[in-house]
Short mmCIF file of C-alpha atoms in Angstrom, two decimals:
data_model
loop_
_atom_site.label_atom_id
_atom_site.label_comp_id
_atom_site.label_asym_id
_atom_site.label_seq_id
_atom_site.Cartn_x
_atom_site.Cartn_y
_atom_site.Cartn_z
CA MET A 278 65.86 92.08 125.10
CA LEU A 279 63.28 89.30 125.23
CA LYS A 280 64.23 86.34 127.43
CA PHE A 281 62.70 82.93 126.86
CA CYS A 282 63.15 79.45 128.25
CA THR A 283 62.05 76.08 126.92
CA LEU A 284 62.51 72.32 127.31
CA PHE A 285 63.99 70.14 124.55
CA ASN A 286 64.46 66.39 124.33
CA THR A 287 65.60 64.28 121.40
CA THR A 288 62.11 63.51 120.10
CA TYR A 289 61.31 67.25 119.99
CA LEU A 290 64.71 68.43 118.81
CA SER A 291 63.83 69.27 115.20
CA ARG A 292 60.69 71.07 116.36
CA GLY A 293 62.65 72.99 118.96
CA ILE A 294 65.27 74.12 116.43
CA ALA A 295 62.51 75.19 114.05
CA MET A 296 61.00 77.24 116.86
CA TYR A 297 64.39 78.80 117.68
CA ASN A 298 64.97 79.66 114.01
CA SER A 299 61.58 81.34 113.81
CA LEU A 300 62.53 83.55 116.75
CA GLU A 301 65.75 84.50 114.95
CA GLN A 302 63.75 85.38 111.85
CA GLN A 303 61.23 87.50 113.72
CA THR A 304 63.43 89.27 116.29
CA GLU A 305 67.17 89.67 116.69
CA ASP A 306 66.93 91.00 120.24
CA PHE A 307 66.23 87.83 122.24
CA HIS A 308 67.90 85.06 124.20
CA LEU A 309 66.59 81.52 124.62
CA TYR A 310 67.60 79.33 127.57
CA ILE A 311 67.22 75.73 126.43
CA PHE A 312 66.99 72.96 129.01
CA ALA A 313 68.23 69.76 127.37
CA PHE A 314 66.45 66.80 128.96
CA ASP A 315 68.73 64.07 127.62
CA ASP A 316 72.44 63.70 126.82
CA TYR A 317 72.06 63.40 123.04
CA CYS A 318 70.00 66.57 122.91
CA PHE A 319 72.57 68.43 125.03
CA ASP A 320 75.44 67.19 122.85
CA VAL A 321 73.78 68.21 119.57
CA LEU A 322 72.69 71.62 120.85
CA THR A 323 76.16 72.34 122.19
CA LYS A 324 77.73 71.46 118.85
CA MET A 325 75.25 73.68 117.01
CA ALA A 326 76.52 76.75 118.93
CA LEU A 327 73.27 78.67 118.56
CA LYS A 328 74.02 82.39 118.59
CA ASN A 329 71.14 83.50 120.80
CA ALA A 330 70.85 80.50 123.11
CA SER A 331 72.30 79.06 126.29
CA ILE A 332 72.18 75.27 126.67
CA ILE A 333 71.54 73.96 130.17
CA SER A 334 71.99 70.29 131.00
CA LEU A 335 69.57 68.36 133.16
CA PHE A 336 72.41 67.64 135.60
CA THR A 337 73.08 71.37 136.03
CA PHE A 338 69.41 72.26 136.45
CA GLU A 339 68.00 69.56 138.71
CA ASN A 340 67.81 70.28 142.43
CA ASP A 341 67.08 68.08 145.44
CA ARG A 342 63.34 68.80 145.39
CA LEU A 343 63.01 67.73 141.77
CA LEU A 344 65.20 64.66 142.16
CA ALA A 345 63.13 63.53 145.14
CA ILE A 346 59.95 63.19 143.05
CA LYS A 347 61.47 62.26 139.67
CA ALA A 348 61.15 58.48 140.00
CA ASP A 349 57.41 58.71 140.71
CA ARG A 350 56.57 60.47 137.43
CA THR A 351 56.72 59.54 133.78
CA ALA A 352 59.14 61.36 131.50
CA GLY A 353 56.30 63.54 130.22
CA GLU A 354 54.98 64.27 133.70
CA TYR A 355 58.47 65.17 134.87
CA CYS A 356 58.83 67.67 132.00
CA TRP A 357 55.53 69.25 133.04
CA THR A 358 56.72 69.33 136.64
CA CYS A 359 59.94 71.08 135.61
CA ALA A 360 58.45 73.81 133.39
CA SER A 361 57.80 76.24 136.24
CA SER A 362 61.17 75.45 137.81
CA THR A 363 63.00 76.29 134.57
CA ILE A 364 61.57 79.81 134.68
CA LYS A 365 62.58 80.21 138.31
CA TYR A 366 66.08 78.87 137.53
CA CYS A 367 66.62 81.36 134.70
CA ILE A 368 65.39 84.37 136.63
CA GLU A 369 67.53 83.56 139.67
CA LYS A 370 70.64 82.15 137.96
CA TYR A 371 70.95 84.84 135.31
CA ALA A 372 69.35 87.75 137.23
CA LEU A 373 66.73 88.28 134.52
CA ASP A 374 64.14 91.01 134.77
CA HIS A 375 61.62 88.66 133.14
CA CYS A 376 61.42 85.24 131.52
CA THR A 377 58.83 83.78 129.14
CA TYR A 378 58.31 80.03 129.04
CA ILE A 379 57.54 78.74 125.52
CA ASP A 380 56.70 75.25 124.32
CA ALA A 381 59.10 73.65 121.85
CA ASP A 382 56.30 72.95 119.35
CA LEU A 383 55.50 76.60 118.65
CA LEU A 384 56.48 78.51 115.53
CA PHE A 385 56.65 82.31 115.46
CA PHE A 386 55.27 84.12 112.44
CA SER A 387 55.85 87.64 113.76
CA ASN A 388 57.64 89.35 116.64
CA PRO A 389 56.26 88.18 120.04
CA ALA A 390 57.33 91.43 121.73
CA CYS A 391 53.80 92.75 121.18
CA LEU A 392 52.43 89.98 123.40
CA ILE A 393 54.79 90.68 126.29
CA ASN A 394 54.33 94.46 125.97
CA GLU A 395 50.60 93.96 126.39
CA MET A 396 51.19 93.07 130.06
CA GLY A 397 51.71 96.69 131.04
CA GLU A 398 52.27 96.92 134.79
CA LYS A 399 51.14 93.36 135.49
CA SER A 400 53.78 90.79 136.45
CA VAL A 401 52.41 87.55 134.95
CA LEU A 402 51.06 86.84 131.46
CA ILE A 403 48.94 83.77 130.70
CA THR A 404 47.14 82.67 127.53
CA GLU A 405 43.71 81.13 127.15
CA HIS A 406 43.00 78.01 125.12
CA ARG A 407 40.12 79.91 123.45
CA TYR A 408 38.52 76.59 122.56
CA THR A 409 36.18 76.26 119.62
CA PRO A 410 32.93 75.31 121.48
CA ARG A 411 32.78 71.74 120.17
CA TYR A 412 36.31 71.10 121.45
CA ASP A 413 35.95 72.78 124.84
CA GLN A 414 38.03 70.87 127.41
CA SER A 415 38.25 73.63 130.01
CA SER A 416 36.80 71.46 132.77
CA THR A 417 39.51 68.79 132.44
CA SER A 418 42.49 70.42 130.67
CA GLY A 419 42.13 73.97 131.96
CA ILE A 420 41.03 77.39 130.79
CA TYR A 421 44.62 78.46 130.14
CA CYS A 422 47.44 76.80 128.22
CA VAL A 423 51.01 76.41 129.45
CA GLN A 424 52.48 77.40 126.08
CA PHE A 425 53.55 81.05 126.42
CA MET A 426 53.79 82.45 129.95
CA THR A 427 55.75 85.48 131.12
CA PHE A 428 56.90 86.15 134.68
CA LYS A 429 58.57 89.39 135.72
CA ASN A 430 61.21 89.40 138.42
CA THR A 431 59.09 91.43 140.82
CA GLN A 432 57.81 90.55 144.26
CA ALA A 433 54.35 89.93 142.81
CA GLY A 434 55.63 87.91 139.88
CA MET A 435 57.87 85.70 142.00
CA GLU A 436 55.06 85.10 144.48
CA VAL A 437 52.99 83.54 141.69
CA LEU A 438 55.94 81.62 140.24
CA ASN A 439 57.00 80.17 143.61
CA TRP A 440 53.40 79.14 144.33
CA TRP A 441 53.28 77.31 140.97
CA VAL A 442 56.67 75.64 141.47
CA ASP A 443 55.56 74.30 144.87
CA ALA A 444 52.22 73.09 143.48
CA CYS A 445 53.86 71.22 140.59
CA ILE A 446 56.40 69.50 142.84
CA ASP A 447 53.57 68.45 145.14
CA TRP A 448 51.36 67.05 142.33
CA CYS A 449 51.80 67.01 138.54
CA PHE A 450 50.43 63.97 136.70
CA ASN A 451 48.87 63.20 133.32
CA ARG A 452 45.39 62.66 134.71
CA PHE A 453 42.44 64.69 135.92
CA GLU A 454 42.18 64.40 139.68
CA ASP A 455 40.68 66.64 142.35
CA ASN A 456 40.28 69.45 139.80
CA LYS A 457 43.97 69.20 138.84
CA PHE A 458 45.60 68.20 135.56
CA GLY A 459 49.36 68.30 135.05
CA ASP A 460 50.80 71.76 135.61
CA GLN A 461 47.98 73.44 133.70
CA LYS A 462 44.76 73.36 135.75
CA TYR A 463 46.56 75.23 138.51
CA LEU A 464 46.20 78.38 136.37
CA ASP A 465 42.40 78.33 136.37
CA ASP A 466 41.92 80.56 139.42
CA TRP A 467 44.98 82.78 139.09
CA THR A 468 42.99 85.84 138.03
CA THR A 469 41.17 85.72 141.39
CA ARG A 470 43.94 84.19 143.53
CA PHE A 471 46.49 86.84 142.49
CA ASP A 472 46.07 90.50 141.49
CA THR A 473 49.01 90.70 139.06
CA ILE A 474 47.75 88.41 136.24
CA HIS A 475 47.22 89.61 132.68
CA VAL A 476 45.30 87.36 130.29
CA LEU A 477 46.52 87.83 126.72
CA LYS A 478 44.05 89.66 124.47
CA ASN A 479 45.97 89.53 121.18
CA THR A 480 44.28 86.83 119.10
CA GLY A 481 47.52 86.23 117.19
CA GLY A 482 49.10 84.61 120.24
CA GLY A 483 47.93 81.08 120.87
CA VAL A 484 46.23 79.88 117.69
CA ALA A 485 46.15 76.08 117.88
CA PRO A 486 44.28 73.02 116.56
CA TRP A 487 41.57 73.41 119.21
CA ASN A 488 40.63 76.97 118.17
CA VAL A 489 41.83 77.47 114.56
CA GLN A 490 38.32 76.69 113.23
CA GLN A 491 37.24 80.16 114.43
CA TYR A 492 39.54 81.96 111.98
CA GLU A 493 40.31 82.38 108.30
CA PHE A 494 43.89 82.88 107.11
CA THR A 495 45.65 84.42 104.14
CA THR A 496 49.30 85.19 103.41
CA LYS A 497 50.22 88.71 102.32
CA GLU A 498 53.83 89.79 101.78
CA LYS A 499 55.09 86.81 103.82
CA GLN A 500 52.89 87.76 106.80
CA ILE A 501 50.05 85.44 107.79
CA LYS A 502 46.88 87.42 108.37
CA GLY A 503 44.01 86.05 110.39
CA LYS A 504 40.36 87.07 110.52
CA GLU A 505 37.97 86.07 113.27
CA LEU A 506 34.88 84.65 111.59
CA ASP A 507 32.36 85.85 114.21
CA THR A 508 33.56 89.47 114.45
CA GLN A 509 35.51 89.86 111.19
CA ALA A 510 38.31 91.37 113.29
CA SER A 511 41.73 91.05 111.63
CA PHE A 512 45.02 90.17 113.31
CA ASP A 513 48.60 89.14 112.52
CA LEU A 514 49.45 85.58 113.45
CA VAL A 515 52.21 85.77 116.09
CA PHE A 516 52.61 82.11 116.94
CA TYR A 517 50.87 78.82 116.30
CA HIS A 518 50.95 75.86 118.67
CA PHE A 519 51.53 72.68 116.65
CA HIS A 520 50.08 70.41 119.31
CA ASP A 521 50.24 66.67 118.56
CA PHE A 522 51.99 67.14 115.21
CA GLN A 523 53.57 63.79 114.32
CA TYR A 524 55.97 62.33 111.79
CA ILE A 525 54.36 59.27 110.16
CA LYS A 526 56.05 56.36 108.43
CA GLY A 527 56.18 56.70 104.65
CA ASN A 528 57.12 60.41 104.44
CA ALA A 529 53.85 61.66 105.82
CA TYR A 530 52.70 63.85 108.69
CA SER A 531 49.74 63.84 111.03
CA LEU A 532 49.04 67.54 111.47
CA SER A 533 47.23 67.02 114.77
CA SER A 534 44.76 64.74 116.50
CA SER A 535 41.99 63.52 114.21
CA ALA A 536 39.54 65.01 116.72
CA TYR A 537 40.30 68.50 115.36
CA TYR A 538 39.09 69.65 111.97
CA LEU A 539 41.82 71.43 109.99
CA ASP A 540 40.79 72.75 106.58
CA ARG A 541 43.00 73.01 103.49
CA LYS A 542 43.70 76.73 103.99
CA VAL A 543 45.07 76.10 107.46
CA ALA A 544 47.31 73.38 106.04
CA LYS A 545 48.45 75.68 103.23
CA HIS A 546 49.07 78.89 105.18
CA ILE A 547 50.23 77.50 108.54
CA TYR A 548 51.31 73.85 108.35
CA LYS A 549 53.14 74.10 105.04
CA PRO A 550 55.57 76.75 106.39
CA TYR A 551 56.00 74.61 109.49
CA THR A 552 57.03 71.49 107.59
CA LYS A 553 59.51 73.57 105.60
CA ALA A 554 60.90 74.93 108.86
CA LEU A 555 61.21 71.39 110.19
CA SER A 556 63.10 70.24 107.10
CA ALA A 557 65.53 73.14 107.48
CA ALA A 558 66.01 72.31 111.17
CA GLU A 559 66.63 68.63 110.38
CA ALA A 560 69.33 69.63 107.87
CA GLU A 561 71.06 71.80 110.50
CA ILE A 562 70.99 68.97 113.04
CA TYR A 563 72.30 66.50 110.45
CA LYS A 564 75.38 68.66 109.92
CA VAL A 565 76.53 68.14 113.51
CA ASN A 566 75.18 64.63 114.09
CA ALA A 567 73.87 62.33 111.39
CA GLU A 568 73.66 59.24 113.56
CA LYS A 569 70.20 59.66 115.02
CA THR A 570 66.84 61.02 113.86
CA ALA A 571 65.96 64.15 115.82
CA HIS A 572 62.25 63.37 116.07
CA GLU A 573 59.97 60.49 116.94
CA LEU A 574 58.35 58.38 114.20
CA SER A 575 54.73 57.56 114.99
CA GLU A 576 53.39 54.05 114.51
CA ASP A 577 50.06 55.60 113.45
CA ASN A 578 50.58 54.45 109.86
CA ILE A 579 48.38 56.24 107.32
CA TRP A 580 48.54 53.42 104.80
CA ILE A 581 46.61 50.91 106.89
CA LYS A 582 43.76 53.41 107.26
CA LEU A 583 43.06 53.71 103.53
CA ASN A 584 40.92 51.53 101.29
CA THR A 585 41.81 51.30 97.60
CA ARG A 586 39.86 54.41 96.56
CA LYS A 587 41.21 56.53 99.40
CA TYR A 588 44.72 55.24 98.74
CA VAL A 589 44.51 56.44 95.11
CA LEU A 590 43.18 59.84 96.18
CA PHE A 591 45.81 60.20 98.89
CA THR A 592 48.50 59.39 96.33
CA LEU A 593 47.09 62.00 93.91
CA LEU A 594 46.21 64.78 96.33
CA GLY A 595 48.56 64.05 99.19
CA TYR A 596 46.10 64.32 102.06
CA TYR A 597 43.40 62.46 103.94
CA LYS A 598 41.74 64.17 106.90
CA ASN A 599 44.69 65.40 109.04
CA PHE A 600 47.22 63.15 107.30
CA HIS A 601 49.36 64.86 104.67
CA SER A 602 52.20 63.53 102.59
CA LYS A 603 55.46 65.44 102.79
CA ARG A 604 55.43 66.14 99.05
CA SER A 605 51.92 67.63 99.12
CA LEU A 606 53.02 70.21 101.67
CA GLU A 607 56.31 70.89 99.91
CA TYR A 608 55.03 71.09 96.33
CA GLY A 609 51.60 72.64 96.72
CA PHE A 610 49.20 69.81 95.89
CA LEU A 611 46.88 71.32 98.49
CA SER A 612 45.47 73.65 95.86
CA ARG A 613 43.92 70.78 93.93
CA ARG A 614 40.21 70.41 94.58
CA THR A 615 39.20 67.85 91.97
CA PHE A 616 38.25 65.26 94.58
CA ARG A 617 37.01 65.41 98.16
CA PHE A 618 37.35 62.93 100.96
CA ASN A 619 34.41 62.07 103.17
#
């Protein structure tokens, strides 16, 4: 059985449920330990009674070391601080042989067992950002991404995990300082600091806005197939990291930061299934609690960014740069190529 852990809060709740549902669709033999970082999130998740999940409240999880530094960090920084501790908690509390931390804004398109199996005899799995050269942020954000990390309950694996837990409690902030950034830059030297680290080779694990430009995608028999443009090597997409995806006022989405170029095929083959998964997750949440929206609504309003011509084209085609209307992703307007935006 695959064992995962993740962090949810109310603003990421619909994304987290979409991620959980994708795991159910891709593998039946898994369990997800969800750490609910606010009371509303814990209440909704408990009422949903997810078959393959355990819901852990913040009150149950927090220890004296975490509580001692909590007031000095923002909510986001505290979540980063806690990520390593959630893995340690699961392994020790539930006597797990391994645990894989996954971000709530992932979606699985095929069974992730192949990624974990790739570790072989190693005790820790980490994933590279694999930046497209023009987006390379390795020097400030790190070579590796805290998005999908596996630790085995071995002496070697726990040595690495305990080192990381201690480092994050000591310092974990949303700034670059002394060659540190959040919980992520700590991973940069792990392949030389420790001898039990495996760096994921499967290209299908860890596709994201900062590297998707290197690949071409098609959908065949409900499986998303990728091809690396430089080598023409083919792969199955295992998971995509929907970093900085935002709900926008007026039934629109921002697929990711405007800094990243996302072409129409990426929107069609990857983001369209994601928005459908989000809609399904929102409907499930609504059944148990209709009082509160289970996601944040960005103030980054698309409408104030458009002149008259662009407004007409956005209305017709449903997209402008990384902004897409909900209906364009749901009803397939992406295939229209009559006009192009600059």
